[in-house]
Tab-separated table of C-alpha atoms and ligand atoms in Angstrom:
chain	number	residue	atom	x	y	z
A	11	UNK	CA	-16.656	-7.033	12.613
A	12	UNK	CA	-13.329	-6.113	13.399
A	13	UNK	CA	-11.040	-3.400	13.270
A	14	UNK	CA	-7.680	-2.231	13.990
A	15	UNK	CA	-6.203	-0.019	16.259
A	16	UNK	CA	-3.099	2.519	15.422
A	17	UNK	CA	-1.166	-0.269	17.286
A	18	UNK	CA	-1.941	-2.247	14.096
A	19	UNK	CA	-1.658	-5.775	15.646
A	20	UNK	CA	-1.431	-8.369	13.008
A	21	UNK	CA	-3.841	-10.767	13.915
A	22	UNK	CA	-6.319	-7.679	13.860
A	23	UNK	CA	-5.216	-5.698	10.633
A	24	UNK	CA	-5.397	-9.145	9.032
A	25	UNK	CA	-9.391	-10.124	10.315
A	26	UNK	CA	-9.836	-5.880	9.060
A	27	UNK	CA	-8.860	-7.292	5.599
A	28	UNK	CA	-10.584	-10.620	5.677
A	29	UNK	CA	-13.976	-8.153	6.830
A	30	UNK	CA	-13.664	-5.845	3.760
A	31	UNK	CA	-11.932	-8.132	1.233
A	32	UNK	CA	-15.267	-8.592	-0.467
A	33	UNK	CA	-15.949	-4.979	-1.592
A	34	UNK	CA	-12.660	-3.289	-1.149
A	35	UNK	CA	-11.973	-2.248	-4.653
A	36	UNK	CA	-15.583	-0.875	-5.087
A	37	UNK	CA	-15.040	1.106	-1.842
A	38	UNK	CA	-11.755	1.721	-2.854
A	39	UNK	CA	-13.203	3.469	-6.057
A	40	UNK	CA	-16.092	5.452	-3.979
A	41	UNK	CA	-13.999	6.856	-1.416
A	42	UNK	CA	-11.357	8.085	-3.499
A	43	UNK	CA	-13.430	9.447	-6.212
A	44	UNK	CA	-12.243	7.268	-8.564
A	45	UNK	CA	-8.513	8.936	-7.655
A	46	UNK	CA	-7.138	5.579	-6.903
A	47	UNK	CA	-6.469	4.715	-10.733
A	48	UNK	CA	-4.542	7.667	-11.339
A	49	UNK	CA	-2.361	6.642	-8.434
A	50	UNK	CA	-2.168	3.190	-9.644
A	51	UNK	CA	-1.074	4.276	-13.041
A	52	UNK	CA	1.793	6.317	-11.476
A	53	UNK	CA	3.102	3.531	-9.313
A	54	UNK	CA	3.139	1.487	-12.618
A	55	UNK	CA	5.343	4.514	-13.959
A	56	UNK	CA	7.928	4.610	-11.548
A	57	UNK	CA	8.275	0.763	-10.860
A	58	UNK	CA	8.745	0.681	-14.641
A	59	UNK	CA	8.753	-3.646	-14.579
A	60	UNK	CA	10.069	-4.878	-17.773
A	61	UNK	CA	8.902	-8.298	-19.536
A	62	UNK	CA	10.504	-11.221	-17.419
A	63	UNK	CA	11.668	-9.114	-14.686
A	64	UNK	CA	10.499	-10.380	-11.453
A	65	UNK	CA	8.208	-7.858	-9.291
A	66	UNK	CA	7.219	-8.223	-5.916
A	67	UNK	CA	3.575	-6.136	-4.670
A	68	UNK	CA	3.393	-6.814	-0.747
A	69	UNK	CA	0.039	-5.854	0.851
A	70	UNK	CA	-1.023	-7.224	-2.984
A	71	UNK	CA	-4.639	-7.777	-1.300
A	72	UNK	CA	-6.922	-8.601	-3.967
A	73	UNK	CA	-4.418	-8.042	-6.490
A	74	UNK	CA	-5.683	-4.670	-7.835
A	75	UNK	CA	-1.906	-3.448	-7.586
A	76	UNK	CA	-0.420	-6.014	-8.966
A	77	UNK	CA	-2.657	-6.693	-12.281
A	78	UNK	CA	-0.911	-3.765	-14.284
A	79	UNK	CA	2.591	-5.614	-13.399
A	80	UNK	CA	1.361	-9.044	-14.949
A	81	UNK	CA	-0.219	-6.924	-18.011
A	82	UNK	CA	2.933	-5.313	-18.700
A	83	UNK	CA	5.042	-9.345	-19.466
A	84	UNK	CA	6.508	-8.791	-15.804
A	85	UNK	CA	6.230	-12.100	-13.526
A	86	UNK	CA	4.731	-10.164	-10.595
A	87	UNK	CA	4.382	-11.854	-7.174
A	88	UNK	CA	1.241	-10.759	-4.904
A	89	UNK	CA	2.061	-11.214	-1.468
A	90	UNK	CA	-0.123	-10.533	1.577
A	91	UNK	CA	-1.339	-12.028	5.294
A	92	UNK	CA	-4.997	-11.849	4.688
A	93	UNK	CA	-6.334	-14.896	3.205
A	94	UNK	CA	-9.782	-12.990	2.852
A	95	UNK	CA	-7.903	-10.759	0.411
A	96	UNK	CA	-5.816	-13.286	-1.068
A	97	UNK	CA	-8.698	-15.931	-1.600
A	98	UNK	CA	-10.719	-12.816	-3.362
A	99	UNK	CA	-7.724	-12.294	-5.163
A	100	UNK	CA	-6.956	-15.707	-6.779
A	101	UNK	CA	-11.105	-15.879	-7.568
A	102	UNK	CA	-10.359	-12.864	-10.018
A	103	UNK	CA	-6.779	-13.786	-11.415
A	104	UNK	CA	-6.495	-17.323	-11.063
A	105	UNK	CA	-3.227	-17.138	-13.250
A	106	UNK	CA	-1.358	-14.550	-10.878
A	107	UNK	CA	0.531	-16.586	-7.684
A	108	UNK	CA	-1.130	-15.076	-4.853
A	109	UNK	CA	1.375	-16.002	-2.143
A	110	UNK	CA	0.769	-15.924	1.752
A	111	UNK	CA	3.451	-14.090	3.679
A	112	UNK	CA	4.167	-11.360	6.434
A	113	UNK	CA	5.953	-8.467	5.672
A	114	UNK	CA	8.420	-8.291	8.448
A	115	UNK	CA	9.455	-12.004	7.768
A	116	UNK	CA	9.245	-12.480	3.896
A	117	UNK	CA	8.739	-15.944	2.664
A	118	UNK	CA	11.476	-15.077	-0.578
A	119	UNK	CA	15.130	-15.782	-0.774
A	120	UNK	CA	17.626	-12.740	-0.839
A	121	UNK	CA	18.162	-10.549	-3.518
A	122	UNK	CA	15.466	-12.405	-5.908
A	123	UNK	CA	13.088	-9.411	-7.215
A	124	UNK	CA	14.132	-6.589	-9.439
A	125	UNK	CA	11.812	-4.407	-7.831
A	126	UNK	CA	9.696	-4.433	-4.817
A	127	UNK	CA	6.481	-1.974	-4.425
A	128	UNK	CA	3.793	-1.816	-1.887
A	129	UNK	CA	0.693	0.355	-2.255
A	130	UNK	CA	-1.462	1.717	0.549
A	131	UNK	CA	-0.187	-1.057	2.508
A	132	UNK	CA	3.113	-0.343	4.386
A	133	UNK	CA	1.094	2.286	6.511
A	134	UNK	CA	-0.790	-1.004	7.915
A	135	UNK	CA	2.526	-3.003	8.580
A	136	UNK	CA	3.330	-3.242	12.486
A	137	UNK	CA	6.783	-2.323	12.481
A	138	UNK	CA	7.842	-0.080	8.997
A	139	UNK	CA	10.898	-0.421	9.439
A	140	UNK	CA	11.286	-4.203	9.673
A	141	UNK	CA	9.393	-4.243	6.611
A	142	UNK	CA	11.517	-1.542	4.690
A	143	UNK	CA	14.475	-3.576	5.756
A	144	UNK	CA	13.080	-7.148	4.983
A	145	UNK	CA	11.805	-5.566	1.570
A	146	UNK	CA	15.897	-4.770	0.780
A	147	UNK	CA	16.618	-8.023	1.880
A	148	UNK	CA	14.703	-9.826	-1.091
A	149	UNK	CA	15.705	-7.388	-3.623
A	150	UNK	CA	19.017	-7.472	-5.705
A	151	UNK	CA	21.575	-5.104	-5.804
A	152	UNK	CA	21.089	-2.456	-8.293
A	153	UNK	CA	17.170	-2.808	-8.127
A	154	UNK	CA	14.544	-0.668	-6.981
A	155	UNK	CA	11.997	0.427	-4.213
A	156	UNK	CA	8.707	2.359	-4.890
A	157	UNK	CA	5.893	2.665	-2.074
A	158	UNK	CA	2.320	4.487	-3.220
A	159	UNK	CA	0.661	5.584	0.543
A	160	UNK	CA	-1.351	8.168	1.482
A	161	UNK	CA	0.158	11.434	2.865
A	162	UNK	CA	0.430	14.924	3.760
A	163	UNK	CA	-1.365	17.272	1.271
A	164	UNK	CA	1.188	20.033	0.744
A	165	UNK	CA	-0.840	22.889	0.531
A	166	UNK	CA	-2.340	24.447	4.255
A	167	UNK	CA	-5.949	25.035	3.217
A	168	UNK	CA	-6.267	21.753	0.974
A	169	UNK	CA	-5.063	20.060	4.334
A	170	UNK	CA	-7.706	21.742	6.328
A	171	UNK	CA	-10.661	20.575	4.251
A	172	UNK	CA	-8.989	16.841	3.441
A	173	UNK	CA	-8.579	16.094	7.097
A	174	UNK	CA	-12.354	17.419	7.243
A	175	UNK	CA	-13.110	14.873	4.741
A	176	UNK	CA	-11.234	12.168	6.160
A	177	UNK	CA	-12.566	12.665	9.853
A	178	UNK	CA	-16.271	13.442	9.536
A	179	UNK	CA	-17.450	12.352	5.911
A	180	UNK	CA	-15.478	9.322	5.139
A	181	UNK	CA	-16.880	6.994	7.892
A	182	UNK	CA	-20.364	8.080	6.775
A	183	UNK	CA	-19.715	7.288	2.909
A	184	UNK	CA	-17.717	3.934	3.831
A	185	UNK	CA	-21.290	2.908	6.136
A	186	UNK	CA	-22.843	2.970	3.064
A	187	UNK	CA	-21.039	1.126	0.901
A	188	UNK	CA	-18.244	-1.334	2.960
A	189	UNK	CA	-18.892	-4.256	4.221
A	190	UNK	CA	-16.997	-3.380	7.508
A	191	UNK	CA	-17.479	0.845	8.027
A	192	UNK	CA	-15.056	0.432	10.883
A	193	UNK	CA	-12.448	-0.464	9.109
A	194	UNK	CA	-12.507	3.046	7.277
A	195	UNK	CA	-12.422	4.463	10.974
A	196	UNK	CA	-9.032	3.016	11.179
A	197	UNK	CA	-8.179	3.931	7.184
A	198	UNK	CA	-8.735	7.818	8.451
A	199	UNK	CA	-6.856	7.769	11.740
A	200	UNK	CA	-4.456	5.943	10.568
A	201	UNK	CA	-3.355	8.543	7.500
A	202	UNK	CA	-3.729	10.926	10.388
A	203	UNK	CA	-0.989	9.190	12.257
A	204	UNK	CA	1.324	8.097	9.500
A	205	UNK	CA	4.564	10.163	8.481
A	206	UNK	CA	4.717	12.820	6.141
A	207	UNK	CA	7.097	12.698	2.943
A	208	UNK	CA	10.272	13.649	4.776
A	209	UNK	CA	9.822	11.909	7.863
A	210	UNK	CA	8.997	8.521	5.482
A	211	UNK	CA	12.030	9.158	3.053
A	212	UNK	CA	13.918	9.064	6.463
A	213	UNK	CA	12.799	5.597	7.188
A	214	UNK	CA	13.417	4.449	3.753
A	215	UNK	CA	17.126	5.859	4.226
A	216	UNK	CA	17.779	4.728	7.524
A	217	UNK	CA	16.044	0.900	6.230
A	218	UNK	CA	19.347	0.808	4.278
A	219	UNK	CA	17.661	1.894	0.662
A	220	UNK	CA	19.991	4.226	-1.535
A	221	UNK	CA	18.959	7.983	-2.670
A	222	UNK	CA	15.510	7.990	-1.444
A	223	UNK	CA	12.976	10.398	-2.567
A	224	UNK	CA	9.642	11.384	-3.358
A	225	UNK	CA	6.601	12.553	-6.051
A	226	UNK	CA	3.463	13.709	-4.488
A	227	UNK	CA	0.106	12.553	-5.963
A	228	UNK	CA	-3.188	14.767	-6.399
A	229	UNK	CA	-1.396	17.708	-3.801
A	230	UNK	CA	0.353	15.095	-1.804
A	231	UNK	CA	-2.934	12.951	-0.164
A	232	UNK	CA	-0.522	10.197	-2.212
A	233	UNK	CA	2.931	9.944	-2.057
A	234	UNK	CA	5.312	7.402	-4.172
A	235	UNK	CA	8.651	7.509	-2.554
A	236	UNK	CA	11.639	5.466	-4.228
A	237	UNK	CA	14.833	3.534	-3.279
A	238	UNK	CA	17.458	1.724	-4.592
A	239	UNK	CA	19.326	-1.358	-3.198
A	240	UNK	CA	23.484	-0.225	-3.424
A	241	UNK	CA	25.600	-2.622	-5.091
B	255	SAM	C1	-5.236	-1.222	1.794
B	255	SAM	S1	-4.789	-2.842	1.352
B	255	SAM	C2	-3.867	-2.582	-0.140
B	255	SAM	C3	-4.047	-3.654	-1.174
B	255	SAM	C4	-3.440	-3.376	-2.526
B	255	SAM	N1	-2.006	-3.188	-2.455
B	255	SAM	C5	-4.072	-2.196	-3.207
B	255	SAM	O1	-3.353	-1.271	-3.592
B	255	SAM	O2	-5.282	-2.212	-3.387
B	255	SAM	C6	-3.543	-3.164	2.551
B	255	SAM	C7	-3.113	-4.604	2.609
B	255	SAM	O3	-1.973	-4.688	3.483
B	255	SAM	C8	-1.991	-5.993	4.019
B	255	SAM	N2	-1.045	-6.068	5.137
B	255	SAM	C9	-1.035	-5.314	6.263
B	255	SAM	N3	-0.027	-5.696	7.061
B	255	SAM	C10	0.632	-6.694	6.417
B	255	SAM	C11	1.762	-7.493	6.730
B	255	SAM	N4	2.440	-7.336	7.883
B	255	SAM	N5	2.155	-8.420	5.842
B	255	SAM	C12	1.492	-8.603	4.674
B	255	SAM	N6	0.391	-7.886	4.327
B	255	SAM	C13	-0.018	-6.935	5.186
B	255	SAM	C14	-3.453	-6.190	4.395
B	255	SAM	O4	-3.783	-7.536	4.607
B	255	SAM	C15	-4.160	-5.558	3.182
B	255	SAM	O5	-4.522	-6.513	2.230
């Protein structure tokens, strides 16, 4: 079994995918107390895909992100570097084009999506901003940015008792239920370790994306930060 470490090496955050591709949504469901489709339905708000636009998910996984996209008449590409997750994928939507591709070198032609999300996966990316800046590259001019990830709950207390949760009872629950527990080792550090709203909205800014900005999720444990590509 393998897992990553915060240095998130590809080779490794991609066998950590292949490892849990075969119960991630169920532990997806457990661990966030069902949370997770709230959060989905809010990314699906803000990316707001239209019928024949074309929508890129990165980190698409087993395509859980990217079903609501396809549902609403968009032509949504999945796109991820774990062929566990992919091959999971394509078992369950045979009719979405699961596509194999890194997100610091994007296997798409400039300025070809009208939108580009990624959801709980950017986090897991080796170098964000390569990816922030090879996600503007494939979008066009005038269209948008929206990234769903974990982050800092706003309120003190709340904070106190999530990072409880995260550290000490998460592993637990996941050793019950995931077919790799470590991997949810590295989910919980590596929230720990990842920027809060501002710092990430920075990122986003500096990447080159227009007027970015924020919405915090369930007290901020999920933000969905935004962007723009300039004309
Ligand atoms: C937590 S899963 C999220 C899957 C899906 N978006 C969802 O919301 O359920 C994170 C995904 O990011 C993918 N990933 C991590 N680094 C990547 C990279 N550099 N390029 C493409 N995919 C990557 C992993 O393979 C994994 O499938």
């Amino acid at each position: 079994m393998t897992r990553a470490e915060l240095d998130k090496q590809p080779h490794e955050v991609a066998a950590m995918f292949d490892d849990v591709a075969a119960r991630y949504d169920l532990t997806n469901d457990l661990l966030s107390m069902g949370q997770d489709r709230r959060w989905r339905k809010a990314v699906v708000r803000a990316v707001d895909a239209r019928p024949g636009q074309r929508i890129l998910d990165l980190a698409a996984g087993t395509g859980t992100s990217s079903e609501p996209f396809a549902a609403a008449g968009a032509d949504v590409v999945p796109c991820d570097f774990s062929l566990g997750m992919l091959a999971v994928g394509k078992e369950r939507r045979p009719d979405l084009p699961f596509t194999a591709g890194d997100a610091t070198a994007l296997p798409f032609a400039d300025n070809s999506f009208d939108a580009v999300t990624i959801s709980f996966g950017l986090r897991n990316v080796v170098d964000t901003a390569a990816a922030l800046r090879e996600m503007l590259r494939v979008t066009r001019p005038g269209g948008r940015l929206v990234v769903c990830e974990f982050s800092r709950p706003v309120l003190a207390p709340f904070r106190v008792v999530y990072v409880e949760y995260l550290m000490k009872a998460l592993p637990p629950i996941a050793r019950t239920v995931a077919s790799n527990p470590d991997a949810y080792v590295y989910l919980a550090e590596s929230i720990r370790a990842w920027p809060d709203q501002a710092e990430l909205a920075g990122l986003i800014g500096e990447a080159g994306w227009a007027s970015p900005g924020w919405r915090n999720l369930s007290g901020g444990i999920v933000a969905l930060h935004r962007g723009t590509k300039r004309f």
